[in-house]
Coordinates of C-alpha atoms in Angstrom, one line a residue:
Chain A
M1 CA 145.9 21.5 -15.9
R2 CA 142.1 20.8 -14.7
Q3 CA 140.9 23.6 -17.0
S4 CA 142.5 21.3 -20.2
E5 CA 140.7 18.4 -18.9
E6 CA 137.7 20.1 -19.1
T7 CA 138.0 21.5 -22.6
A8 CA 138.9 17.8 -23.4
G9 CA 135.6 16.4 -22.2
L10 CA 133.6 19.0 -23.3
L11 CA 135.1 17.9 -27.1
A12 CA 134.5 14.6 -25.8
L13 CA 130.9 14.9 -25.4
E14 CA 130.8 16.8 -28.8
R15 CA 132.1 14.1 -30.7
R16 CA 129.8 12.1 -29.0
R17 CA 127.4 14.1 -30.1
S18 CA 127.7 14.8 -33.5
A19 CA 128.0 10.9 -34.3
G20 CA 124.6 11.2 -34.8
P21 CA 121.3 10.5 -33.8
R22 CA 121.3 7.0 -34.3
V23 CA 124.2 6.0 -32.2
G24 CA 122.7 8.2 -29.2
R25 CA 119.9 6.5 -29.4
R26 CA 121.2 3.0 -29.9
S27 CA 123.2 3.5 -26.9
R28 CA 120.5 4.3 -24.4
S29 CA 118.8 0.7 -26.0
A30 CA 121.8 -1.6 -25.8
G31 CA 122.7 -1.0 -22.0
P32 CA 126.5 0.6 -21.7
R33 CA 128.7 2.6 -24.0
A34 CA 131.9 1.1 -25.5
T35 CA 134.1 3.4 -22.8
P36 CA 132.2 4.4 -20.1
P37 CA 132.7 8.1 -19.2
S38 CA 135.2 8.8 -17.0
A39 CA 134.2 11.5 -13.9
S40 CA 134.4 14.4 -15.2
E41 CA 132.4 13.7 -18.3
R42 CA 130.0 12.8 -15.8
W43 CA 130.4 16.0 -13.6
L44 CA 130.2 18.1 -17.0
R45 CA 126.5 16.1 -18.0
Y46 CA 125.2 17.2 -14.8
L47 CA 126.5 20.8 -15.7
E48 CA 124.1 20.4 -18.8
G49 CA 121.5 19.1 -16.7
L50 CA 121.5 22.1 -14.8
A51 CA 122.2 24.6 -18.0
L52 CA 119.2 22.9 -19.0
L53 CA 116.2 22.9 -16.6
L54 CA 118.2 26.9 -15.6
L55 CA 117.3 27.2 -19.6
F56 CA 113.9 26.1 -19.4
Q57 CA 113.0 27.7 -17.0
L58 CA 113.8 31.1 -18.5
V59 CA 112.1 30.7 -21.6
G60 CA 108.8 29.2 -19.5
E61 CA 109.1 32.8 -17.2
A62 CA 109.1 34.9 -20.7
L63 CA 106.2 32.7 -22.0
V64 CA 104.7 32.3 -19.0
G65 CA 104.7 36.5 -18.3
L66 CA 103.8 36.8 -21.5
L67 CA 101.0 34.8 -22.3
G68 CA 99.8 36.6 -18.8
I69 CA 98.9 32.8 -17.3
P70 CA 98.7 33.0 -13.7
I71 CA 101.4 30.2 -13.1
P72 CA 104.9 30.6 -11.7
G73 CA 107.6 30.0 -14.5
S74 CA 109.1 27.2 -13.4
V75 CA 106.0 24.7 -14.2
G76 CA 105.4 26.4 -17.4
G77 CA 109.2 25.1 -18.0
M78 CA 108.7 21.6 -17.4
A79 CA 105.4 21.1 -19.2
L80 CA 107.9 22.8 -22.2
L81 CA 110.3 20.3 -21.3
L82 CA 108.3 17.7 -21.2
V83 CA 107.4 18.3 -24.8
A84 CA 111.1 18.6 -25.6
L85 CA 111.4 15.7 -24.4
G86 CA 108.3 13.8 -26.1
A87 CA 109.4 15.7 -29.5
R88 CA 112.5 14.3 -28.7
V89 CA 114.2 18.1 -28.9
V90 CA 116.0 16.9 -25.5
R91 CA 117.1 13.4 -25.2
L92 CA 116.5 11.8 -21.3
D93 CA 120.6 11.4 -20.7
W94 CA 120.9 15.1 -21.3
V95 CA 118.7 16.2 -18.1
E96 CA 118.0 12.9 -15.7
G97 CA 121.0 12.7 -14.4
A98 CA 120.7 16.6 -13.1
A99 CA 117.2 16.3 -12.3
D100 CA 117.4 13.0 -10.3
G101 CA 119.9 15.1 -8.6
L102 CA 118.0 17.7 -8.1
L103 CA 115.2 15.8 -7.3
A104 CA 117.0 14.0 -4.5
V105 CA 117.5 16.9 -2.1
L106 CA 114.8 18.6 -3.3
A107 CA 113.0 18.5 0.8
L108 CA 116.1 20.7 1.3
L109 CA 114.8 23.3 -0.5
F110 CA 111.9 24.1 1.0
V111 CA 113.9 24.6 4.4
P112 CA 115.2 28.0 3.9
P113 CA 112.0 29.5 3.2
G114 CA 109.9 27.3 6.1
V115 CA 111.9 29.0 8.4
G116 CA 110.4 32.0 7.7
L117 CA 107.7 31.2 10.4
V118 CA 110.6 32.5 12.7
L119 CA 108.5 36.4 11.4
Y120 CA 105.2 34.7 12.5
L121 CA 105.6 33.1 15.5
E122 CA 103.3 36.3 17.2
L123 CA 101.0 35.6 14.9
L124 CA 100.6 31.8 14.9
R125 CA 100.7 32.2 19.1
E126 CA 97.5 34.5 18.7
E127 CA 95.6 32.5 16.4
W128 CA 97.0 29.2 16.3
L129 CA 93.5 26.5 16.3
P130 CA 92.5 27.9 13.7
I131 CA 95.9 27.7 11.8
A132 CA 96.4 23.9 13.2
A133 CA 92.9 22.4 13.0
A134 CA 92.4 23.6 9.4
T135 CA 95.8 22.2 9.0
L136 CA 95.2 19.4 10.0
V137 CA 91.5 18.3 9.2
G138 CA 92.4 19.8 6.4
A139 CA 95.3 17.8 5.0
F140 CA 93.6 15.1 6.6
A141 CA 90.6 15.9 3.9
V142 CA 92.2 16.6 1.4
L143 CA 94.6 13.4 1.5
T144 CA 91.3 10.9 1.8
V145 CA 89.0 12.5 -0.6
T146 CA 92.7 12.6 -3.5
G147 CA 93.7 9.3 -2.9
W148 CA 90.0 8.0 -2.5
V149 CA 88.5 9.1 -6.1
T150 CA 91.5 8.3 -7.7
Q151 CA 91.4 4.5 -6.6
L152 CA 87.9 4.0 -7.4
L153 CA 88.3 5.4 -11.0
S154 CA 91.7 4.1 -11.5
R155 CA 89.5 0.7 -10.9
R156 CA 86.9 1.7 -12.7
G157 CA 88.8 2.3 -16.2
E158 CA 91.1 -0.8 -15.8
S159 CA 89.6 -3.9 -16.0
R160 CA 92.6 -5.4 -16.7
V161 CA 95.0 -5.4 -13.3
L162 CA 98.5 -3.9 -13.7
P163 CA 101.8 -4.4 -12.7
E164 CA 101.9 -1.8 -10.6
S165 CA 103.0 -2.9 -7.4
G166 CA 106.3 -3.7 -9.6
E167 CA 106.9 0.3 -8.3
R168 CA 109.5 0.3 -5.3
P169 CA 113.2 1.3 -5.4
Chain B
M1 CA 131.5 37.8 12.8
E2 CA 129.0 40.2 12.0
E3 CA 130.3 41.0 8.2
L4 CA 130.5 37.2 8.0
I5 CA 127.0 36.2 9.6
R6 CA 125.6 39.4 7.3
S7 CA 127.7 37.1 4.3
P8 CA 125.5 34.6 2.1
I9 CA 127.8 31.6 3.3
F10 CA 126.1 31.8 6.4
G11 CA 123.0 30.5 6.1
T12 CA 124.0 28.6 2.8
A13 CA 126.5 26.6 4.9
L14 CA 123.9 26.2 8.2
T15 CA 121.0 25.0 5.9
V16 CA 122.7 22.8 4.4
A17 CA 124.4 21.2 7.3
V18 CA 121.9 21.3 9.1
F19 CA 119.6 19.1 7.0
V20 CA 122.6 17.3 6.2
A21 CA 122.5 16.3 10.6
A22 CA 118.9 15.7 10.3
S23 CA 118.9 13.7 7.4
L24 CA 121.8 11.2 9.0
L25 CA 119.4 11.4 11.7
Y26 CA 116.5 10.6 10.2
A27 CA 118.3 7.3 8.1
R28 CA 119.0 6.1 12.4
L29 CA 115.6 6.7 13.5
R30 CA 113.8 5.6 10.2
T31 CA 110.4 7.1 11.8
P32 CA 108.6 10.3 9.7
L33 CA 107.9 11.9 13.1
V34 CA 111.7 13.3 12.5
N35 CA 111.0 14.4 9.2
P36 CA 114.6 16.2 7.7
V37 CA 112.5 19.8 7.2
L38 CA 110.8 19.9 10.6
V39 CA 113.9 18.9 12.6
S40 CA 115.6 21.5 9.9
V41 CA 113.2 24.2 10.4
V42 CA 112.6 23.8 14.2
F43 CA 116.2 23.6 14.8
L44 CA 117.2 27.0 12.7
V45 CA 114.0 28.8 14.0
L46 CA 115.5 27.7 17.6
L47 CA 118.9 29.1 16.7
L48 CA 117.7 32.5 15.5
K49 CA 115.4 33.0 18.3
L50 CA 118.8 32.4 20.8
T51 CA 121.0 34.4 18.6
G52 CA 119.1 37.4 17.9
I53 CA 120.0 36.6 14.3
S54 CA 117.8 38.1 12.6
Y55 CA 116.2 36.2 9.0
E56 CA 116.8 38.8 6.5
D57 CA 120.4 37.8 7.9
Y58 CA 120.5 34.0 8.0
N59 CA 117.7 34.4 4.3
R60 CA 120.1 35.7 2.1
G61 CA 122.1 32.9 2.2
G62 CA 119.1 30.6 2.5
S63 CA 117.1 32.0 -0.7
V64 CA 120.7 31.3 -2.3
V65 CA 119.4 27.4 -1.7
S66 CA 115.6 28.1 -2.3
F67 CA 116.6 29.5 -5.2
F68 CA 116.7 25.6 -6.8
L69 CA 113.3 25.8 -6.3
G70 CA 113.0 26.6 -9.8
P71 CA 114.7 24.2 -11.8
A72 CA 113.8 21.4 -9.4
V73 CA 110.3 21.9 -10.2
V74 CA 111.8 22.0 -14.7
A75 CA 113.3 19.1 -13.2
L76 CA 109.7 17.1 -12.7
A77 CA 109.1 15.9 -15.9
V78 CA 111.9 14.2 -16.3
P79 CA 110.7 11.2 -13.7
L80 CA 106.4 12.2 -15.4
F81 CA 108.4 12.0 -18.8
R82 CA 109.7 8.3 -17.9
H83 CA 105.8 7.2 -16.3
R84 CA 103.9 9.0 -19.1
E85 CA 102.6 5.7 -20.4
L86 CA 100.6 4.8 -17.2
V87 CA 99.7 9.2 -16.2
L88 CA 98.4 8.9 -20.4
R89 CA 96.3 6.0 -19.8
R90 CA 94.5 7.1 -16.9
L91 CA 94.4 11.0 -17.0
L92 CA 90.8 11.3 -16.0
P93 CA 91.0 9.2 -12.8
I94 CA 94.1 11.8 -12.0
G95 CA 91.8 15.4 -13.3
S96 CA 89.6 13.9 -11.2
G97 CA 91.1 13.3 -8.1
V98 CA 93.3 16.9 -7.7
L99 CA 90.4 18.4 -8.5
A100 CA 88.3 16.6 -6.0
G101 CA 91.5 17.9 -3.3
A102 CA 91.2 21.2 -4.7
L103 CA 88.2 21.3 -4.4
T104 CA 87.8 19.8 -1.3
S105 CA 91.6 22.4 0.4
I106 CA 88.8 25.3 -0.6
F107 CA 86.1 24.5 1.3
V108 CA 87.6 22.5 4.0
T109 CA 90.5 24.2 4.9
V110 CA 88.4 28.5 4.9
L111 CA 84.9 26.7 6.5
V112 CA 86.9 25.2 9.2
A113 CA 89.5 28.0 10.2
R114 CA 85.4 30.6 10.5
A115 CA 84.5 28.0 12.5
L116 CA 87.1 28.8 15.1
G117 CA 86.0 32.3 14.1
A118 CA 89.9 33.3 12.4
S119 CA 90.5 36.9 11.7
E120 CA 90.2 37.6 8.1
A121 CA 94.0 38.2 7.5
I122 CA 94.3 34.6 8.4
V123 CA 91.6 32.7 6.9
L124 CA 92.5 34.1 3.5
S125 CA 96.4 33.4 3.8
L126 CA 94.8 29.5 4.4
A127 CA 92.7 29.1 2.0
P128 CA 95.6 28.6 -0.8
R129 CA 97.7 26.4 2.0
S130 CA 97.8 22.9 -0.3
V131 CA 99.1 24.9 -3.2
T132 CA 103.3 25.2 -3.9
T133 CA 104.4 28.4 -2.7
P134 CA 105.2 30.3 -6.3
I135 CA 101.8 30.3 -7.2
A136 CA 100.1 30.2 -3.4
L137 CA 102.4 33.2 -3.3
G138 CA 100.2 34.9 -6.6
I139 CA 97.5 33.3 -5.3
A140 CA 97.4 34.8 -1.8
E141 CA 98.2 38.5 -3.5
E142 CA 95.0 38.0 -6.4
I143 CA 93.0 37.6 -3.2
G144 CA 94.8 39.7 -0.9
A145 CA 95.8 37.8 2.2
V146 CA 99.9 38.6 3.3
P147 CA 102.1 36.7 0.9
S148 CA 104.4 35.5 3.5
L149 CA 102.4 34.4 5.9
A150 CA 100.1 32.1 3.3
A151 CA 104.2 30.9 1.8
T152 CA 104.5 29.5 5.5
V153 CA 101.1 27.9 6.2
V154 CA 101.9 26.2 2.5
I155 CA 105.5 25.1 4.2
L156 CA 103.6 24.1 7.5
T157 CA 100.5 22.0 6.1
G158 CA 103.6 20.4 3.2
V159 CA 105.6 19.2 6.2
F160 CA 101.9 17.5 7.7
G161 CA 101.3 16.0 4.9
A162 CA 105.3 14.5 5.1
V163 CA 104.9 13.5 8.2
A164 CA 101.4 11.7 8.3
G165 CA 100.1 11.6 5.0
P166 CA 101.2 8.1 4.0
A167 CA 99.9 6.7 7.2
I168 CA 96.5 8.9 7.3
L169 CA 96.6 7.3 3.3
S170 CA 97.5 3.9 4.4
L171 CA 95.0 4.1 7.3
A172 CA 91.9 4.8 4.4
R173 CA 93.2 1.9 1.9
V174 CA 94.3 4.3 -0.5
R175 CA 97.0 1.7 -1.4
E176 CA 97.3 2.3 -4.7
P177 CA 100.6 4.4 -6.4
V178 CA 99.1 6.1 -8.5
A179 CA 96.3 7.7 -6.1
R180 CA 99.0 7.6 -3.5
G181 CA 101.4 10.0 -4.8
L182 CA 98.1 12.2 -6.2
A183 CA 97.3 12.3 -3.1
M184 CA 100.8 13.1 -1.4
G185 CA 101.3 15.6 -4.3
T186 CA 97.5 17.3 -4.2
S187 CA 97.9 17.7 0.0
S188 CA 101.3 18.6 0.1
H189 CA 102.8 19.9 -3.0
G190 CA 106.6 19.6 -2.9
I191 CA 107.6 18.5 0.6
G192 CA 105.0 15.8 0.3
T193 CA 106.4 14.9 -3.6
A194 CA 109.4 14.6 -1.7
R195 CA 108.6 12.0 1.0
A196 CA 105.9 10.2 -1.9
L197 CA 109.7 10.1 -4.2
E198 CA 110.6 8.1 -1.1
E199 CA 107.5 5.2 -1.9
G200 CA 109.0 4.8 -5.6
S201 CA 109.4 6.7 -8.7
L202 CA 106.1 5.7 -10.1
V203 CA 104.4 7.4 -6.6
G204 CA 107.0 11.0 -6.9
A205 CA 106.4 11.5 -10.9
V206 CA 102.6 11.7 -10.2
A207 CA 103.0 13.8 -7.1
G208 CA 104.7 16.0 -9.1
L209 CA 102.3 16.1 -11.3
A210 CA 99.8 17.0 -8.8
I211 CA 102.0 20.1 -7.7
G212 CA 101.7 21.6 -11.3
L213 CA 97.6 20.5 -12.3
H214 CA 96.9 21.9 -8.6
G215 CA 98.2 24.4 -8.7
L216 CA 96.9 25.6 -12.0
V217 CA 93.2 24.4 -10.7
A218 CA 93.9 26.6 -7.1
V219 CA 94.4 29.0 -9.9
W220 CA 91.2 29.7 -11.7
L221 CA 89.1 28.1 -8.6
I222 CA 90.1 30.4 -4.9
P223 CA 89.5 33.7 -6.6
L224 CA 86.2 32.6 -8.1
L225 CA 85.1 30.5 -4.3
L226 CA 86.3 32.4 -1.9
P227 CA 83.7 34.6 -1.9
F228 CA 81.1 32.5 -1.5
L229 CA 82.9 31.1 1.6
M230 CA 83.3 34.3 3.1

């Protein structure tokens, strides 16, 4: 039963896509589609988006390894996806559901590596002062220097006022 | 019971449940002091210590959760693409900001740690403090630091930035969204970005960009400058 529902959703998705890029582009700018996607279609979109993100990470890993660039494959994948979005090889609505979903829970993903500090409690206790001081003073300095430099050069570069405070969800 | 703890479902379920509870607490109290990452990590560390469950057992499931850091980094392309025009127009301030932040991070971190008598292993492991975990691990290996200790310090930095970053920036009168996002991402990588996303999608997008840029810059800068600072 569920199987056939999923297959139906997949077919519907295929049909919509094969209707050509013009339909897709129009539906993106013209707001709501004629038929709103069903729940299973929406979930399929998420899955499709996640598959694309993983695929780009995979290609990123391969490329980074091949070229011997010392950055993680995921950062390479981010750059590749950016290029693919810009070149319209990948459409934004294919990936944005999965991407926004993952980024909404980004903080969760850091919890397990954070718990890794349990392995260093002894060392942290012994050398807590330099570690804490370097972390706190360092963070304070990096935040203010980066913020100031960026803000100063932005103001100088933009004589016309930007509608920058329009951002706030 | 023992078997259950060894299974990945234990760490996965525990991590997600604790984080959901910490997020609910954060939503209720609305103070950055109860940052969900901070509360979850402290709670789980105490739990492991008190029950004697090893990190290895916990992380069998934990690594399932953190696996998604990879696709999440790729996903940062999406907010960046949405704000591409603004980012392209401000390429010079953004590039200069990240470079200034990267230099500040190396100098201040290493000099403060050395001034306070940290051992060489600690100083080296502190150096890639502001760089995102996967890149910091690579740098740590290259400069001869302890990679897993470096990762721990990276998380500590991220949590501090997420807790105090926005207040520090406001105190320093950094109000412009691009500057705030860039500072959060440069200083506190992904954990700072998660916090920056709360200020708006542009702030979050720029923070995400800063993670990648700072990583790229630090990969070259840290091995280059470190010999002069040790």
